[in-house]
Amino acid sequence: MSARLLLLIASAGCTLSTAYGDAVRSTGPSTNAPAPDTRSADTLPESPGVRRARNTAPYPTAPADPWAAVANDQPIHMSEEASKNWYVRTEPFACTAAADHCFLPGVWLVEQDAVRERPYRYAIAFGIGQEYLVSPPNSRASGAALKAITAYRTVPATKRHLVPGAMAMFLKFPDKHPRSGEEVFETSWSIGIVERVDWDMGFVFFVGQKDQAWISGVRVPVLAWRPGGKVTIVDGRKRDQLGVAVSEVTLP
C-alpha cells in the first residue's frame, strides 16, 4: 500500500485502515484468514460472527454489463431507502473474475481528485447515492462525499481490454482476487498504466511500478463519470465493445 495513505491501527490485531476523503476503510482480512469457500453463498452455514442479511443476493456467476448502472448518460443514483438495504455478502468466497470479483450491481470504482497526481493512485468501490457515495451498511466500510471524484464502471481484464497504454485497477501482488464481497469495499484498488502483459505467466506490469500484479485481480475501466457531467466511454472504445464474457476472463 502507498506510503501516502493514512494507516490507522484499528484493533489489537493490527488491522490497517485507509483514509479516503471522508471514508475510512479496512484493507481486508489478514493472510491468516481461512481459505475461501467456493461453494454457493446460499449453501454456506450461518455463523455467529458473520454479518449478513437474509436478503443479500447470491454471488455473481458472470461479469455484469457495465451499462446496467447507467441511464440517460448518468449513473443510476440509489435512493436513500435502496442504500439502506444494499447489503453485501461477508462470508469467504473465491471472488474470481468469473464471479465479477463479487462486485454488487451498481458498483463503481471511485478515484478522488486529491490522489490523482500522486505517484501511487488508487480507487475505492462505492455505489452512487443521491448526495453521497454509498457503502453497504453491513460492511466495515464508510460512505464519502459525492464531489471532486471520477467514478469508473469496470470489467475484469481480457485480452481485448488489457493492452499497453490502457488504464487498469488492480489488487496488489500477491492477491489474485477478493476473498469476499465485503472485501471488495474494504480494499484499495491500485491504479496504473499497463506497460506489458505476460499472458503465459499470468502477470501484468505497470509503468513506473516495480511490482507486477496477477491478471486475475485486474479490472479495466470502460465508463467514466464526474459529478455534473455525463457518463463517457473510456479510451475511445465502441459502445458494444465494453461487456465481458466469462470465457474471456483469466482465472487464478
Short mmCIF file of N, CA and C in Angstrom, two decimals, residues 37 39-50 91-92:
data_model
loop_
_atom_site.label_atom_id
_atom_site.label_comp_id
_atom_site.label_asym_id
_atom_site.label_seq_id
_atom_site.Cartn_x
_atom_site.Cartn_y
_atom_site.Cartn_z
N ASP A 37 -14.13 -20.37 0.63
CA ASP A 37 -15.01 -21.49 0.34
C ASP A 37 -15.66 -21.22 -1.01
N ARG A 39 -18.08 -22.86 -2.42
CA ARG A 39 -19.47 -23.26 -2.55
C ARG A 39 -20.36 -22.06 -2.79
N SER A 40 -21.55 -22.30 -3.30
CA SER A 40 -22.53 -21.24 -3.45
C SER A 40 -22.76 -20.56 -2.12
N ALA A 41 -22.88 -19.23 -2.15
CA ALA A 41 -23.06 -18.49 -0.90
C ALA A 41 -24.33 -18.92 -0.17
N ASP A 42 -25.35 -19.34 -0.92
CA ASP A 42 -26.60 -19.72 -0.28
C ASP A 42 -26.49 -21.03 0.49
N THR A 43 -25.45 -21.83 0.23
CA THR A 43 -25.31 -23.12 0.91
C THR A 43 -24.40 -23.03 2.13
N LEU A 44 -23.77 -21.88 2.33
CA LEU A 44 -22.85 -21.76 3.45
C LEU A 44 -23.62 -21.65 4.77
N PRO A 45 -23.15 -22.30 5.83
CA PRO A 45 -23.84 -22.22 7.12
C PRO A 45 -23.69 -20.85 7.75
N GLU A 46 -24.70 -20.43 8.45
CA GLU A 46 -24.65 -19.16 9.19
C GLU A 46 -23.79 -19.36 10.43
N SER A 47 -22.95 -18.39 10.77
CA SER A 47 -22.17 -18.47 12.00
C SER A 47 -22.37 -17.19 12.79
N PRO A 48 -22.16 -17.22 14.10
CA PRO A 48 -22.46 -16.04 14.93
C PRO A 48 -21.68 -14.81 14.50
N GLY A 49 -20.47 -14.98 13.95
CA GLY A 49 -19.65 -13.82 13.61
C GLY A 49 -19.88 -13.26 12.24
N VAL A 50 -20.75 -13.88 11.43
CA VAL A 50 -20.98 -13.42 10.06
C VAL A 50 -22.05 -12.34 10.07
N GLU A 91 -19.36 -13.66 3.87
CA GLU A 91 -18.71 -14.96 4.07
C GLU A 91 -17.60 -15.16 3.03
N PRO A 92 -16.56 -15.90 3.39
CA PRO A 92 -15.45 -16.14 2.46
C PRO A 92 -15.93 -16.80 1.17
#
